[in-house]
Tab-separated table of N, CA, C and O in Angstrom:
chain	number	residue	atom	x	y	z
Y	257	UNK	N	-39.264	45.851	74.296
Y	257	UNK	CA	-38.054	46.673	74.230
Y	257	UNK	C	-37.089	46.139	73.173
Y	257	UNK	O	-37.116	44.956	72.832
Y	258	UNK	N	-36.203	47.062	72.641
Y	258	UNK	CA	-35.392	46.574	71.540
Y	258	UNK	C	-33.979	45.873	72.251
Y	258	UNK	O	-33.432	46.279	73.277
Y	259	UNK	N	-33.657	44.991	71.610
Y	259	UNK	CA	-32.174	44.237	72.338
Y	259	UNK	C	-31.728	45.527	72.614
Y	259	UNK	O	-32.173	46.559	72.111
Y	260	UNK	N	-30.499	45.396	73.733
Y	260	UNK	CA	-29.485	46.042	73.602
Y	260	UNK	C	-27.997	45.971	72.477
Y	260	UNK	O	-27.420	46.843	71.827
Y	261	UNK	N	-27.775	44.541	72.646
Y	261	UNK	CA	-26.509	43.500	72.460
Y	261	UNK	C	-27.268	42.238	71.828
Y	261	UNK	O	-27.913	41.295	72.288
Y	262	UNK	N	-26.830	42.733	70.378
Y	262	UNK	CA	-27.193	41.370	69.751
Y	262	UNK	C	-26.135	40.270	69.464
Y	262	UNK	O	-25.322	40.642	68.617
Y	263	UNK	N	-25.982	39.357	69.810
Y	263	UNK	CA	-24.579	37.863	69.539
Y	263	UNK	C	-25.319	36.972	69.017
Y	263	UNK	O	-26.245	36.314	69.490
Y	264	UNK	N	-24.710	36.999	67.713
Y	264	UNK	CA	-24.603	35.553	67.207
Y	264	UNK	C	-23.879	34.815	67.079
Y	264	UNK	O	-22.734	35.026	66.677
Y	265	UNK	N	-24.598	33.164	67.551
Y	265	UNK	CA	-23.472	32.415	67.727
Y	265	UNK	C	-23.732	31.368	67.210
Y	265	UNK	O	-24.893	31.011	67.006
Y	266	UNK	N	-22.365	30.452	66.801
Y	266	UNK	CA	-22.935	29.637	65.696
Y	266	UNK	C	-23.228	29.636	64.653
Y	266	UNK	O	-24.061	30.464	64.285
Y	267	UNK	N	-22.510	28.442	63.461
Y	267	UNK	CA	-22.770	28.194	62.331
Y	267	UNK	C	-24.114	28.622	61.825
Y	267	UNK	O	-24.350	29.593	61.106
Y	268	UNK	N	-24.933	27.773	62.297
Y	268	UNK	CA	-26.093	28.419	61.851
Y	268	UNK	C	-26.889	29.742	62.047
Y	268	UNK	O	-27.848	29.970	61.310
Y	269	UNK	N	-26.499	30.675	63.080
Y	269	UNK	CA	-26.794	31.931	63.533
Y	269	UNK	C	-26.589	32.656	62.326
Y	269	UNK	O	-27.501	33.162	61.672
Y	270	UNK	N	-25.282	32.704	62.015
Y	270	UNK	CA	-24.253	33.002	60.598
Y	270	UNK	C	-24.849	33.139	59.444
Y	270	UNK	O	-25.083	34.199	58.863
Y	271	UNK	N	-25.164	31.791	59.014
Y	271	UNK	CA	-25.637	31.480	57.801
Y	271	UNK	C	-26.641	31.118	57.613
Y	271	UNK	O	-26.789	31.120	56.391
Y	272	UNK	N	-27.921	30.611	58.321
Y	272	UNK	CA	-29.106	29.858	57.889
Y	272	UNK	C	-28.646	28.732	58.367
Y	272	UNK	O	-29.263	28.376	59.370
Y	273	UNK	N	-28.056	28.242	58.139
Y	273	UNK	CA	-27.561	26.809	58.965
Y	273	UNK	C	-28.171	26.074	57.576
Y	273	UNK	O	-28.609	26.809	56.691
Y	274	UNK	N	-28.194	24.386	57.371
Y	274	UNK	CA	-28.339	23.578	56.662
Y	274	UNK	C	-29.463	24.640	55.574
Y	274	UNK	O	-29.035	25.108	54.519
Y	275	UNK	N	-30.482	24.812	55.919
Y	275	UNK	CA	-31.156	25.144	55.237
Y	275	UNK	C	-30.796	26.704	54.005
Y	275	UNK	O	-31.125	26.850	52.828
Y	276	UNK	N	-29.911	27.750	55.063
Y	276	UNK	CA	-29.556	28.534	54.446
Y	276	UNK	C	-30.998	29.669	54.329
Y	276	UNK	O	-31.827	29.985	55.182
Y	277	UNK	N	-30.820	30.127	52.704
Y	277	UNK	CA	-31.820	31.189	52.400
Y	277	UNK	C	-32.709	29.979	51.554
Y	277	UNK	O	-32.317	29.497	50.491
Y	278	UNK	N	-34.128	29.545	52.323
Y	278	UNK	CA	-34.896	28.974	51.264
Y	278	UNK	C	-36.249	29.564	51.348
Y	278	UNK	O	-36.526	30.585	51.977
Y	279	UNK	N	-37.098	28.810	50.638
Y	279	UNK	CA	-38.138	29.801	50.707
Y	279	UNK	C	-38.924	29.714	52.152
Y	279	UNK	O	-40.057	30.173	52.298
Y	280	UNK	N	-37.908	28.831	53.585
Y	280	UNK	CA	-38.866	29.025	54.609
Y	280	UNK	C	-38.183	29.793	55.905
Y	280	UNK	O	-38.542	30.137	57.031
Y	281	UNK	N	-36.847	29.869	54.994
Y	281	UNK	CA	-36.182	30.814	56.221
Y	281	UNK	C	-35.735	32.348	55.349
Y	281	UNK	O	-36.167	32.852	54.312
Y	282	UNK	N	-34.803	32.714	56.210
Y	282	UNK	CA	-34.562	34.589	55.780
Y	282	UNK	C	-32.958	34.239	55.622
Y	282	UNK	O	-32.353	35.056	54.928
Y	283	UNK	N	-32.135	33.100	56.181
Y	283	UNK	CA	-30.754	33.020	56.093
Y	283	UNK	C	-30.183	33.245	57.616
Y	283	UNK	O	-30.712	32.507	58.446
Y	284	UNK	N	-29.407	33.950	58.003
Y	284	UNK	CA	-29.181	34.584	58.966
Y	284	UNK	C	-29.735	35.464	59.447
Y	284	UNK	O	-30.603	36.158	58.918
Y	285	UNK	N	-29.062	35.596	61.111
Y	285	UNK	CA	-29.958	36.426	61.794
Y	285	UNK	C	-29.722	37.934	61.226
Y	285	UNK	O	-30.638	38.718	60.975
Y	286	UNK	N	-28.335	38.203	61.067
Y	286	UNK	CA	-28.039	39.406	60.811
Y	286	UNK	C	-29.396	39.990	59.311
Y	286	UNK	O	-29.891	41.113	59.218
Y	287	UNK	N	-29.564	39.217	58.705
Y	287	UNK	CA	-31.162	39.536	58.363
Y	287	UNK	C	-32.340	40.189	58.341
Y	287	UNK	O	-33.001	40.760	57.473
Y	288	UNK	N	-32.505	39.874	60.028
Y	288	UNK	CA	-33.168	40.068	60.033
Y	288	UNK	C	-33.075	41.481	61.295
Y	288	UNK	O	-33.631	42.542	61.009
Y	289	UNK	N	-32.280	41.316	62.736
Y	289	UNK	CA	-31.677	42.238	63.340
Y	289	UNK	C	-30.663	43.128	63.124
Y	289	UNK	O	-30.072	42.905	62.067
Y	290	UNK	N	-30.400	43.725	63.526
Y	290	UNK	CA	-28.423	44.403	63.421
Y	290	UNK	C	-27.632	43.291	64.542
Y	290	UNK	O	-28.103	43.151	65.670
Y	291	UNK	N	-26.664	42.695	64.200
Y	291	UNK	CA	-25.852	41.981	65.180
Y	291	UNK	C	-24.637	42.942	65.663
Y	291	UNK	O	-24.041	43.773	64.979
Y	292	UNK	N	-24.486	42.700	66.648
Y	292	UNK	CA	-23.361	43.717	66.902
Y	292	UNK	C	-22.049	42.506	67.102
Y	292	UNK	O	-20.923	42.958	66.890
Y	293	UNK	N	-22.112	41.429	67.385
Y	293	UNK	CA	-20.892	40.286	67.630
Y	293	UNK	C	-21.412	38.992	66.904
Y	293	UNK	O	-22.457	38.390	67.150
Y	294	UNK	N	-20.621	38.744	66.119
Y	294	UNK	CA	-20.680	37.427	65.822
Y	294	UNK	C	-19.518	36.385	66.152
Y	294	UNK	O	-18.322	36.603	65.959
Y	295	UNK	N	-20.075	35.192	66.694
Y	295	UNK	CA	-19.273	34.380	67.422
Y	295	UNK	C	-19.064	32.706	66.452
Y	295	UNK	O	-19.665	31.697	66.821
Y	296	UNK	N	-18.449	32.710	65.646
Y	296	UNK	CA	-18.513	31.326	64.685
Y	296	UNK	C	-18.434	30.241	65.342
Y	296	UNK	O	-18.662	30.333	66.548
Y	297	UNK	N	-18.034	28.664	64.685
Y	297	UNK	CA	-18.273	27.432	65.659
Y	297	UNK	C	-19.350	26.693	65.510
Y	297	UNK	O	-20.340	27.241	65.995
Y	298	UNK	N	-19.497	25.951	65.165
Y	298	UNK	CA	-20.580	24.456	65.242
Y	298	UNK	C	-20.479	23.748	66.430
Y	298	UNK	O	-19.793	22.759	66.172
Y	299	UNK	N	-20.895	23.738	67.920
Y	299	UNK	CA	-21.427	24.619	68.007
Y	299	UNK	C	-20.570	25.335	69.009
Y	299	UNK	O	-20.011	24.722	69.918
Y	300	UNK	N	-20.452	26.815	68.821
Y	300	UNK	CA	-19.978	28.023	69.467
Y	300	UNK	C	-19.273	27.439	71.121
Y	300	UNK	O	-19.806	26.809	72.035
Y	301	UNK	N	-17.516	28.128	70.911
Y	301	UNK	CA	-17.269	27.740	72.184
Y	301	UNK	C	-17.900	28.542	73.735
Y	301	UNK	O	-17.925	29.768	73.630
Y	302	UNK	N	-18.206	28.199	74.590
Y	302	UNK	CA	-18.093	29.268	75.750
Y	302	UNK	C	-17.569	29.825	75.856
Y	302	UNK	O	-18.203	30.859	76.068
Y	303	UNK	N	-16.327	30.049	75.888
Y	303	UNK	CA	-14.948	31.046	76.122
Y	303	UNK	C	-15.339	32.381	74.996
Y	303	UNK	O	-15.314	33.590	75.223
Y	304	UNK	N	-15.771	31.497	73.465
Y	304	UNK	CA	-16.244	32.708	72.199
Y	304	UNK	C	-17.397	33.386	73.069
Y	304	UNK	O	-17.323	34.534	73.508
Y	305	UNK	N	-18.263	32.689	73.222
Y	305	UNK	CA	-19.233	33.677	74.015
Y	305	UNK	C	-19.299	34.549	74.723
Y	305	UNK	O	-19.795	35.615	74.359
Y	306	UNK	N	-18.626	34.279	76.434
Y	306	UNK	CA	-17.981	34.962	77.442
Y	306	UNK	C	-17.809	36.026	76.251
Y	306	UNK	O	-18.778	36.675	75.856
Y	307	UNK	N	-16.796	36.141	75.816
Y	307	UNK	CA	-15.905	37.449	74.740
Y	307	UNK	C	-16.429	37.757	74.188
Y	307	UNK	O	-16.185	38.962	74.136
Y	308	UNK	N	-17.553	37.413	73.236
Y	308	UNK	CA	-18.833	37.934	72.453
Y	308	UNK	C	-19.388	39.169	73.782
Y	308	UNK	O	-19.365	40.398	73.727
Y	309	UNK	N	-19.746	38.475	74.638
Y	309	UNK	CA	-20.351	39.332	75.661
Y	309	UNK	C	-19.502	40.638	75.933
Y	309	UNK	O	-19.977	41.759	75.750
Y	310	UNK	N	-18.453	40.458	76.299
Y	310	UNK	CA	-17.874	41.295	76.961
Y	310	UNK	C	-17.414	42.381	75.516
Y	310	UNK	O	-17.637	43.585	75.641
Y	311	UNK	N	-16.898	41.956	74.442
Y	311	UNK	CA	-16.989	42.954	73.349
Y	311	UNK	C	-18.291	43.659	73.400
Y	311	UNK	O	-18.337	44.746	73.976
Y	312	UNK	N	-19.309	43.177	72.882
Y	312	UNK	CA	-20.451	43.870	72.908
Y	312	UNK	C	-21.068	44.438	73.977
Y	312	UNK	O	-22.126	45.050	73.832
Y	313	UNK	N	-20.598	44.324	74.916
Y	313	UNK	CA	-21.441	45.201	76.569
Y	313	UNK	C	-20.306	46.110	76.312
Y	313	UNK	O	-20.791	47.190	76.647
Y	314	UNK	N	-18.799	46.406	75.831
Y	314	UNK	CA	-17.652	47.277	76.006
Y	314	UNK	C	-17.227	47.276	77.354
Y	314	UNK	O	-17.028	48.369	77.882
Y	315	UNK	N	-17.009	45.975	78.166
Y	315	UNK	CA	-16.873	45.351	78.915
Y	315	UNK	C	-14.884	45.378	78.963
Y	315	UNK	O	-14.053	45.894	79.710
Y	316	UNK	N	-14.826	44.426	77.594
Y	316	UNK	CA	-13.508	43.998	77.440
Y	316	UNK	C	-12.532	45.019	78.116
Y	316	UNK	O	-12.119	44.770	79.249
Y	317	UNK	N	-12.214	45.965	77.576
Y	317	UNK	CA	-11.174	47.003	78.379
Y	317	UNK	C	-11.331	46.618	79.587
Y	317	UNK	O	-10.325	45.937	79.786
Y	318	UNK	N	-11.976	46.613	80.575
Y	318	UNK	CA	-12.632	46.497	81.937
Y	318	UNK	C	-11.575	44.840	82.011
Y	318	UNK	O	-10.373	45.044	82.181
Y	319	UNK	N	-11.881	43.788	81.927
Y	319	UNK	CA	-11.321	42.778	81.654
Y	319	UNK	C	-9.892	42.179	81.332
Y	319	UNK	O	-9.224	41.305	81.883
Y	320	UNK	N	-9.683	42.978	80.242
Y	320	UNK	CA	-8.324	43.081	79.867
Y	320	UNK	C	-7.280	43.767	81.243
Y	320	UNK	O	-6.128	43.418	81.501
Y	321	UNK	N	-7.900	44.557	81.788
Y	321	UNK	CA	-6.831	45.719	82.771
Y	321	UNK	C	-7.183	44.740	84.102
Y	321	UNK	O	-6.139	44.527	84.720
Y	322	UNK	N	-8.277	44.124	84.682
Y	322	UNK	CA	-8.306	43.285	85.654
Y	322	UNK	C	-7.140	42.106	85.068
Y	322	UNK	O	-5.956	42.416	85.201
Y	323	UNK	N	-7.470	40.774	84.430
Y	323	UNK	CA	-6.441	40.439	84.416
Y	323	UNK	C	-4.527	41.177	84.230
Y	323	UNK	O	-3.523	40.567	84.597
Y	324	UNK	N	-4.536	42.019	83.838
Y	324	UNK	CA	-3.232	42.617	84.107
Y	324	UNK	C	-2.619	42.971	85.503
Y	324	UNK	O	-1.510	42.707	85.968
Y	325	UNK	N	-3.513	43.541	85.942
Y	325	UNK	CA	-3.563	43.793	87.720
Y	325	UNK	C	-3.427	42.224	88.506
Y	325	UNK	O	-2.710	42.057	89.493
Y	326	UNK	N	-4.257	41.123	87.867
Y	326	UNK	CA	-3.614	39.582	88.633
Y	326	UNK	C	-2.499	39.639	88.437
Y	326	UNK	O	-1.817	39.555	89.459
Y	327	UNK	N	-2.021	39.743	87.605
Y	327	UNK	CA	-0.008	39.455	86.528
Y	327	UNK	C	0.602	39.768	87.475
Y	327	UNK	O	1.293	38.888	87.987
Y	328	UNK	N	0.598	41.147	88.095
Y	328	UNK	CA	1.281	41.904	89.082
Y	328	UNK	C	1.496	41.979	90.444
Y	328	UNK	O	2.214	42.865	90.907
């Protein structure tokens, strides 16, 4: 099956990492998939992730209005 939600995370997700584009890699993932979130960081915080997730599922709204409802 094809991903749903692609996240990349991490320096090297990004870019190829040390190696980059050589003749044994492609560079990044976006490359080679469609990414729908990219999450930067050497390496990537949890908190970026969590939010990677929730952007890309279209989650966040959902999230955003729960914590508002704690506030209150």
């Amino acid at each position: 099956p094809e991903p749903k939600v692609v996240v990349a995370a991490g320096a090297e997700a990004l870019s190829g990492g040390l190696f980059g584009s050589s003749y044994a890699t492609r560079g990044g993932v976006g490359e080679v998939v469609p990414v729908d979130v990219f999450v930067p960081g050497a390496p990537a915080t949890p908190f970026g992730l969590l939010y990677a997730i929730l952007i890309g599922t279209g989650a966040r709204g959902l999230a955003v209005r729960a914590r508002r409802r704690a506030r209150t």
